[in-house]
Coordinates of C-alpha atoms and ligand atoms in Angstrom, one line a residue:
X1 CA 2.1 -16.5 -30.7
X2 CA 5.7 -16.9 -29.7
X3 CA 7.2 -20.2 -31.8
X4 CA 9.6 -20.7 -28.8
X5 CA 10.3 -19.6 -25.2
X6 CA 11.5 -16.7 -24.1
X7 CA 15.4 -16.8 -22.6
X8 CA 15.5 -14.5 -19.5
X9 CA 18.8 -13.8 -17.8
X10 CA 18.2 -12.6 -14.3
X11 CA 21.6 -11.1 -12.7
X12 CA 21.8 -9.6 -9.5
X13 CA 24.0 -9.4 -6.5
X14 CA 23.2 -8.1 -2.9
X15 CA 20.1 -8.1 -0.5
X16 CA 18.0 -6.1 -1.6
X17 CA 18.5 -6.8 -5.5
X18 CA 17.6 -10.7 -4.4
X19 CA 14.7 -9.9 -2.2
X20 CA 13.2 -7.8 -5.1
X21 CA 14.4 -10.3 -8.2
X22 CA 13.2 -13.2 -6.4
X23 CA 8.9 -12.9 -7.0
X24 CA 10.1 -11.6 -10.4
X25 CA 12.3 -15.3 -10.8
X26 CA 9.8 -17.5 -9.6
X27 CA 6.5 -15.7 -11.3
X28 CA 8.3 -16.5 -14.5
X29 CA 9.7 -19.8 -14.1
X30 CA 5.7 -20.9 -13.2
X31 CA 5.0 -19.2 -16.6
X32 CA 4.7 -21.7 -19.7
X33 CA 6.8 -19.2 -22.0
X34 CA 10.0 -19.4 -20.5
X35 CA 13.5 -20.6 -20.0
X36 CA 15.0 -19.0 -16.9
X37 CA 18.6 -18.4 -15.7
X38 CA 20.1 -16.8 -12.8
X39 CA 23.7 -15.2 -12.8
X40 CA 24.4 -14.4 -8.7
X41 CA 27.8 -12.1 -8.5
X42 CA 27.9 -11.9 -4.9
X43 CA 28.2 -8.5 -4.7
X44 CA 27.0 -9.5 -0.6
X45 CA 27.9 -13.5 0.2
X46 CA 26.0 -14.2 3.4
X47 CA 23.7 -11.5 3.0
X48 CA 22.7 -12.7 -0.6
X49 CA 21.8 -16.6 1.0
X50 CA 19.8 -15.6 3.6
X51 CA 17.8 -14.5 0.6
X52 CA 18.3 -17.1 -2.0
X53 CA 17.1 -20.1 0.6
X54 CA 14.0 -18.1 2.1
X55 CA 12.5 -18.2 -2.1
X56 CA 14.2 -21.3 -3.3
X57 CA 15.6 -19.7 -5.5
X58 CA 19.3 -22.0 -6.9
X59 CA 21.6 -19.6 -9.2
X60 CA 23.1 -21.3 -12.4
X61 CA 25.9 -19.0 -12.4
X62 CA 27.9 -17.8 -9.3
X63 CA 30.6 -15.9 -10.1
X64 CA 31.4 -15.8 -5.9
X65 CA 33.1 -12.2 -5.9
X66 CA 32.5 -10.6 -2.5
X67 CA 35.6 -9.5 -1.1
X68 CA 36.2 -8.2 2.3
X69 CA 35.4 -4.0 2.8
X70 CA 35.8 -4.0 -1.5
X71 CA 36.2 -1.0 -3.2
X72 CA 33.6 0.7 -5.5
X73 CA 36.5 0.3 -8.4
X74 CA 37.1 -3.4 -7.5
X75 CA 33.7 -4.6 -7.3
X76 CA 33.0 -2.6 -10.8
X77 CA 35.4 -3.9 -12.7
X78 CA 35.5 -7.9 -11.6
X79 CA 31.5 -8.2 -12.2
X80 CA 31.7 -6.6 -15.5
X81 CA 34.7 -9.0 -16.2
X82 CA 32.9 -11.8 -14.8
X83 CA 30.2 -11.6 -16.7
X84 CA 30.8 -11.6 -19.7
X85 CA 31.1 -15.2 -20.3
X86 CA 27.9 -16.0 -18.8
X87 CA 26.2 -13.8 -20.8
X88 CA 28.1 -15.1 -24.2
X89 CA 27.1 -18.6 -22.9
X90 CA 23.8 -18.5 -22.6
X91 CA 22.7 -15.5 -25.3
X92 CA 19.3 -14.3 -23.4
X93 CA 16.3 -12.1 -25.3
X94 CA 16.4 -11.0 -22.4
X95 CA 18.6 -9.7 -19.2
X96 CA 16.8 -8.4 -16.0
X97 CA 18.5 -6.4 -13.5
X98 CA 16.8 -4.2 -11.1
X99 CA 17.9 -1.5 -9.2
X100 CA 20.6 0.5 -8.2
X101 CA 23.8 -1.5 -6.9
X102 CA 27.3 -1.4 -8.8
X103 CA 25.6 -5.1 -10.3
X104 CA 22.5 -3.3 -11.6
X105 CA 24.7 -0.8 -13.0
X106 CA 27.5 -4.1 -13.9
X107 CA 24.4 -5.6 -15.6
X108 CA 23.0 -3.1 -17.9
X109 CA 27.0 -2.3 -19.2
X110 CA 28.0 -6.2 -20.3
X111 CA 24.9 -6.9 -21.3
X112 CA 25.1 -3.6 -23.2
X113 CA 28.3 -4.5 -23.9
X114 CA 26.6 -7.6 -26.0
X115 CA 23.2 -6.0 -27.5
X116 CA 21.1 -7.6 -25.6
X117 CA 17.9 -6.6 -24.3
X118 CA 17.9 -5.3 -20.8
X119 CA 15.2 -4.8 -18.8
X120 CA 15.8 -3.0 -15.8
X121 CA 13.2 -3.3 -13.0
X122 CA 12.8 -0.4 -10.3
X123 CA 13.4 1.9 -12.7
X124 CA 13.4 6.0 -12.2
X125 CA 13.6 6.4 -9.1
X126 CA 15.6 10.1 -8.7
X127 CA 17.1 12.9 -6.2
X128 CA 19.1 14.5 -8.7
X129 CA 21.5 14.8 -6.3
X130 CA 24.5 12.6 -7.8
X131 CA 25.9 12.3 -4.3
X132 CA 23.3 11.4 -2.6
X133 CA 22.8 8.2 -2.4
X134 CA 26.2 7.7 -3.7
X135 CA 27.1 5.9 -5.4
X136 CA 23.0 4.4 -6.5
X137 CA 22.1 8.0 -8.2
X138 CA 24.5 7.5 -10.6
X139 CA 24.5 3.5 -10.9
X140 CA 20.1 4.2 -11.2
X141 CA 21.7 6.9 -14.3
X142 CA 23.8 5.2 -15.9
X143 CA 21.3 1.8 -16.1
X144 CA 18.4 4.1 -18.0
X145 CA 20.8 5.2 -20.2
X146 CA 21.5 1.3 -20.9
X147 CA 18.1 -0.2 -20.3
X148 CA 15.4 -0.7 -23.3
X149 CA 13.0 -1.1 -21.4
X150 CA 12.1 0.5 -17.9
X151 CA 9.3 -1.4 -15.0
X152 CA 8.6 2.0 -12.8
X153 CA 7.0 1.1 -9.5
X154 CA 5.2 4.3 -9.5
X155 CA 3.8 7.0 -12.0
X156 CA 6.0 9.7 -10.3
X157 CA 9.7 6.8 -11.5
X158 CA 7.6 6.8 -14.6
X159 CA 7.5 10.1 -15.3
X160 CA 11.3 11.5 -14.2
X161 CA 11.6 9.0 -17.2
X162 CA 9.8 10.8 -19.5
X163 CA 11.5 13.7 -18.7
X164 CA 14.7 12.4 -19.8
X165 CA 13.5 11.0 -22.5
X166 CA 12.7 8.2 -22.9
X167 CA 10.2 6.5 -25.5
X168 CA 6.9 5.7 -23.9
X169 CA 6.4 2.3 -25.5
X170 CA 9.2 1.3 -23.6
X171 CA 8.1 2.5 -19.7
X172 CA 5.4 0.3 -17.3
X173 CA 4.3 1.4 -14.4
X174 CA 4.4 -2.4 -12.6
X175 CA 4.5 -1.4 -8.9
X176 CA 7.5 -2.4 -6.8
X177 CA 8.8 -5.8 -7.1
X178 CA 9.7 -6.0 -3.0
X179 CA 5.8 -5.0 -2.3
X180 CA 4.9 -8.4 -3.5
X181 CA 7.5 -10.3 -1.2
X182 CA 6.7 -8.0 1.9
X183 CA 2.4 -8.5 1.5
X184 CA 3.9 -12.0 0.5
X185 CA 5.3 -12.2 3.8
X186 CA 2.9 -10.0 6.2
X187 CA -0.7 -11.8 5.2
X188 CA 1.5 -15.6 6.1
X189 CA 2.8 -14.0 8.5
X190 CA -1.1 -12.6 9.9
X191 CA -2.1 -16.2 8.7
X192 CA 0.3 -18.2 11.2
X193 CA 1.8 -19.6 8.4
X194 CA 5.3 -18.6 8.5
X195 CA 6.9 -18.0 11.5
X196 CA 9.3 -15.7 13.1
X197 CA 11.5 -15.3 15.9
X198 CA 11.1 -15.6 19.8
X199 CA 12.7 -12.4 21.1
X200 CA 12.9 -13.4 25.0
X201 CA 15.2 -10.4 25.2
X202 CA 12.1 -8.0 24.5
X203 CA 10.8 -6.6 26.8
X204 CA 6.7 -5.3 26.3
X205 CA 6.3 -2.9 28.2
X206 CA 8.5 -0.7 25.9
X207 CA 8.5 0.6 22.7
X208 CA 10.6 -1.4 19.9
X209 CA 12.7 1.0 17.3
X210 CA 13.7 -1.6 14.5
X211 CA 16.9 0.4 13.2
X212 CA 19.3 -0.5 10.2
X213 CA 21.9 1.9 8.7
X214 CA 24.3 1.0 6.0
X215 CA 25.1 3.9 3.6
X216 CA 28.0 5.0 2.3
X217 CA 27.7 8.9 2.7
X218 CA 26.8 8.5 5.9
X219 CA 30.5 6.4 6.3
X220 CA 32.4 8.5 9.4
X221 CA 31.1 11.6 10.8
X222 CA 27.1 10.4 10.0
X223 CA 27.7 7.1 11.8
X224 CA 29.3 8.2 14.8
X225 CA 26.0 11.1 15.0
X226 CA 23.3 8.6 14.0
X227 CA 24.8 6.1 17.1
X228 CA 25.1 8.6 19.5
X229 CA 21.3 9.9 18.8
X230 CA 20.7 6.1 19.4
X231 CA 23.0 5.8 22.2
X232 CA 20.8 8.7 23.8
X233 CA 16.9 6.8 22.7
X234 CA 18.2 4.3 24.6
X235 CA 18.2 5.7 27.7
X236 CA 14.8 6.1 28.5
X237 CA 13.2 3.6 30.0
X238 CA 10.1 2.8 27.8
X239 CA 12.4 2.0 25.1
X240 CA 14.0 -0.7 23.2
X241 CA 15.7 -0.8 20.1
X242 CA 16.6 -3.9 18.0
X243 CA 20.0 -2.9 15.2
X244 CA 21.2 -5.6 13.4
X245 CA 24.0 -4.7 12.2
X246 CA 25.2 -4.7 8.0
X247 CA 28.6 -6.5 7.4
X248 CA 30.3 -4.4 6.0
X249 CA 33.4 -2.8 8.8
X250 CA 32.6 0.5 8.1
X251 CA 29.6 0.1 9.6
X252 CA 30.4 -2.4 11.9
X253 CA 33.5 -0.4 14.1
X254 CA 31.3 2.8 14.5
X255 CA 28.2 0.6 16.0
X256 CA 29.9 -1.7 18.4
X257 CA 32.4 1.4 19.8
X258 CA 30.0 3.2 20.6
X259 CA 26.7 0.5 21.3
X260 CA 27.7 -2.3 22.6
X261 CA 27.2 -3.1 26.3
X262 CA 24.5 -0.2 26.3
X263 CA 21.1 -1.3 28.2
X264 CA 17.8 -1.3 25.5
X265 CA 20.2 -1.9 23.0
X266 CA 20.3 -5.4 21.0
X267 CA 22.7 -5.9 18.0
X268 CA 22.1 -9.1 16.2
X269 CA 23.8 -10.8 13.3
X270 CA 21.8 -9.5 9.6
X271 CA 18.2 -11.2 9.6
X272 CA 16.6 -13.3 7.8
X273 CA 14.2 -11.7 5.6
X274 CA 11.1 -13.5 7.2
X275 CA 12.7 -13.4 10.7
X276 CA 12.8 -9.3 10.4
X277 CA 9.6 -8.4 8.1
X278 CA 8.0 -9.9 11.0
X279 CA 10.5 -7.4 13.6
X280 CA 9.4 -5.1 12.1
X281 CA 5.8 -5.7 12.7
X282 CA 6.7 -5.8 16.3
X283 CA 8.1 -2.2 16.5
X284 CA 6.5 1.0 17.3
X285 CA 9.0 2.8 15.1
X286 CA 11.4 2.3 12.1
X287 CA 14.6 4.6 12.3
X288 CA 16.6 3.2 8.6
X289 CA 18.4 4.7 5.8
X290 CA 17.5 1.7 4.2
X291 CA 15.5 2.4 0.3
X292 CA 14.0 -1.2 0.9
X293 CA 12.6 -0.5 4.3
X294 CA 11.0 2.8 4.0
X295 CA 9.0 1.0 0.7
X296 CA 8.1 -1.4 3.0
X297 CA 7.0 0.2 6.0
X298 CA 4.0 2.2 5.1
X299 CA 2.9 -1.5 4.0
X300 CA 2.7 -2.4 7.6
X301 CA 1.7 0.4 8.8
X302 CA 4.6 1.5 10.9
X303 CA 6.2 5.8 10.3
X304 CA 9.3 5.7 9.4
X305 CA 13.1 8.2 10.2
X306 CA 14.9 8.3 7.5
X307 CA 18.5 8.9 8.1
X308 CA 19.0 10.9 4.9
X309 CA 19.1 14.0 3.6
X310 CA 17.1 13.1 0.4
X311 CA 15.8 10.1 -0.7
X312 CA 15.0 8.7 -4.1
X313 CA 11.5 7.8 -3.3
X314 CA 9.9 10.6 -2.9
X315 CA 5.7 9.1 -2.2
X316 CA 5.3 8.5 0.8
X317 CA 7.0 11.5 2.7
X318 CA 4.6 13.1 0.5
X319 CA 2.0 10.6 2.4
X320 CA 3.4 11.5 5.8
X321 CA 3.6 8.4 7.1
X322 CA 8.7 8.5 6.4
X323 CA 9.6 11.8 7.6
X324 CA 13.4 12.2 7.0
X325 CA 15.8 13.5 9.5
X326 CA 19.5 12.9 8.1
X327 CA 22.2 12.2 10.3
X328 CA 22.2 15.1 12.3
X329 CA 21.9 13.6 16.3
X330 CA 19.3 16.3 17.7
X331 CA 16.8 16.1 14.9
X332 CA 16.7 11.9 14.8
X333 CA 16.2 11.9 19.0
X334 CA 13.1 15.0 18.7
X335 CA 11.6 13.1 15.4
X336 CA 11.8 9.7 17.7
X337 CA 10.7 11.1 21.1
X338 CA 7.4 12.9 19.3
X339 CA 6.3 9.2 18.6
X340 CA 7.1 7.8 21.7
X341 CA 5.4 11.0 23.6
X342 CA 2.3 12.6 20.7
X343 CA -0.5 10.0 20.2
X344 CA -2.1 12.4 17.9
X345 CA 1.8 12.7 15.2
X346 CA 1.7 8.9 16.4
X347 CA -1.9 8.2 15.0
X348 CA -1.0 10.0 11.9
X349 CA 1.7 8.2 10.5
X350 CA 0.9 4.8 11.5
X351 CA -1.7 4.4 8.4
X352 CA -1.0 1.2 6.2
X353 CA -0.9 2.3 2.4
X354 CA 0.7 0.6 -0.6
X355 CA 2.4 3.7 -2.0
X356 CA 5.5 1.6 -3.9
X357 CA 3.2 -1.1 -5.4
X358 CA -0.1 -3.3 -4.6
X359 CA 1.8 -6.8 -4.9
X360 CA 1.0 -7.9 -8.0
X361 CA 4.4 -6.0 -10.5
X362 CA 6.3 -9.3 -11.2
X363 CA 3.4 -10.8 -12.8
X364 CA 2.8 -7.6 -14.8
X365 CA 6.4 -7.3 -15.7
X366 CA 6.3 -11.5 -17.0
X367 CA 3.0 -10.2 -19.3
X368 CA 6.0 -7.2 -20.8
X369 CA 8.5 -8.8 -21.1
X370 CA 6.5 -11.6 -23.5
X371 CA 4.4 -8.5 -24.9
X372 CA 8.1 -6.8 -26.0
X373 CA 10.2 -9.7 -27.7
X374 CA 6.5 -10.7 -29.4
X375 CA 6.8 -7.0 -31.2
X376 CA 11.0 -6.9 -30.9
X377 CA 11.9 -10.6 -31.6
X378 CA 15.7 -9.1 -32.9
X379 CA 17.9 -9.0 -30.4
X380 CA 19.4 -5.7 -31.1
X381 CA 17.4 -3.6 -30.6
X382 CA 18.1 -0.3 -28.4
Ligands
UD1_1 C1 25.4 -2.4 -0.9 C2 25.2 -1.2 -2.5 C3 24.2 -0.6 -1.7 C4 23.2 -1.3 -1.3 C5 23.2 -2.1 -0.1 C6 22.6 -3.0 0.2 C7 26.4 -0.7 -3.8 C8 27.9 0.4 -4.5 N1 26.0 -0.6 -2.5 O1 26.3 -1.5 0.0 O2 23.3 0.3 -2.7 O3 21.6 -0.6 -0.5 O4 25.2 -3.0 -0.7 O5 23.3 -3.9 1.7 O6 26.6 -1.1 -4.6 N2 30.0 -7.8 3.6 C9 29.8 -9.2 4.5 N3 28.4 -9.5 3.9 C10 27.9 -9.8 3.0 C11 27.8 -8.1 1.8 C12 28.4 -7.2 2.2 O7 31.3 -9.1 4.6 O8 27.1 -10.8 2.6 C13 31.3 -6.8 3.6 C14 32.2 -6.9 3.2 O9 33.0 -6.4 3.8 C15 32.0 -5.9 1.8 C16 31.0 -4.9 2.5 O10 30.2 -5.5 3.1 O11 33.6 -5.6 1.1 C17 30.6 -4.1 1.3 O12 29.9 -4.4 0.4 P1 28.8 -3.7 -1.2 O13 28.0 -4.9 -1.8 O14 30.6 -3.3 -1.5 O15 28.3 -2.2 -0.2 P2 27.1 -2.6 0.5 O16 27.6 -1.9 1.7 O17 26.5 -3.9 1.5
UDP2 N1 16.4 -7.2 5.4 C1 16.9 -8.0 6.1 N2 17.4 -8.5 7.0 C2 17.6 -7.3 7.9 C3 17.8 -5.7 7.4 C4 16.6 -6.0 6.0 O1 15.9 -8.8 5.3 O2 18.1 -7.2 8.6 C5 15.4 -6.2 4.4 C6 14.6 -5.7 4.5 O3 13.4 -6.0 5.2 C7 14.5 -5.2 2.7 C8 15.9 -4.9 2.8 O4 16.5 -5.8 3.5 O5 13.5 -6.2 2.3 C9 16.7 -3.7 1.9 O6 18.2 -3.9 2.0 P1 18.9 -3.2 2.1 O7 18.6 -1.8 3.7 O8 20.9 -4.1 2.4 O9 19.5 -2.3 1.1 P2 18.7 -1.4 0.4 O10 17.3 -1.1 -0.1 O11 19.0 -0.2 1.2 O12 19.3 -0.9 -0.8

């Protein structure tokens, strides 16, 4: 039995971290053992705020650090400096970060500097290529070195951590908290308790392709190829494309230049989470370079073409519901055409399965934190 509440501080800053941590924040808040604080770096502003509103999470600290077209060095230095006084004032028993962004790495580093136990949610994903995804693969490696407790989504991710020498008693397989979020929203949409947007522009006679893309390693040439491929696909009479365009100026510029005014291509602002999940449900296929969408697609039974040469999420590729197509224009067009024209190939890839989690990861993480704090009450064990 714990004598006092466990003080936890969540640090996050971007859309995917918020989608994957808000279910954990709300789970811990529902339990009497925890005192919960939330600090957002606001590495993202608009994209983050959409998610906070959807999950009704009001941050206790908001560093409001986003700059237009920020460099990695700018974000890193400002986030570490901004977090220092917050960590000092909260003095949490455990600091929680998620994933692989600049905020993730900086949160773990700032925690390490103050000798705080850091819990890393979605630990252990690897491509073993520090340039793909860049800088996320390195952020994950560094977060692993800095963290005390490692919440791996799958057995494969846990095995990666063991292979790097992370002690077995510091690693647990929990499932991905993003699956908690998507299964909750999917079920509520199916029950009519949540609603997406009306899409009067969509033609039910055409197959819908939903696209997202934003990776740094694809800026420049990669994006030119992606956009050319989408332009070619949009010329097909049986296709309609909806593309919520990430606000990063390095994405906006090529996408708007290539695809504005094209019939059958709808460029829209980033969607709120619930309408986006609803849109994915309506899709024939998803084309994306997003980590989160790669995990959500299988739970919605949607085939996914991934605009990357390597993925740190191989489970659905091995199961055959996700295919890597890179940024090669012909490969994107060819593989999408197959899924539009070949019913057997489509059936093979459109299988509902949940390789990344069962929707109960947040509860497991809460239990693991309690048992860790009960075992190690001393703050500066590493
Ligand atoms: C970041 C993460 C990436 C994650 C992605 C999710 C890093 C290095 N990258 O990439 O891992 O997959 O978020 O979306 O942490 N911007 C806005 N409004 C917003 C968000 C971004 O205008 O709400 C624009 C700003 O000009 C900003 C730029 O996008 O400077 C880049 O944002 P940043 O967080 O540095 O990188 P992302 O490309 O979003
Ligand atoms: N998403 C969203 N609105 C959109 C596009 C994506 O809510 O218009 C969600 C998506 O469902 C997933 C997450 O954002 O949960 C993925 O975020 P992103 O692609 O920005 O980052 P990544 O997962 O690649 O790190």
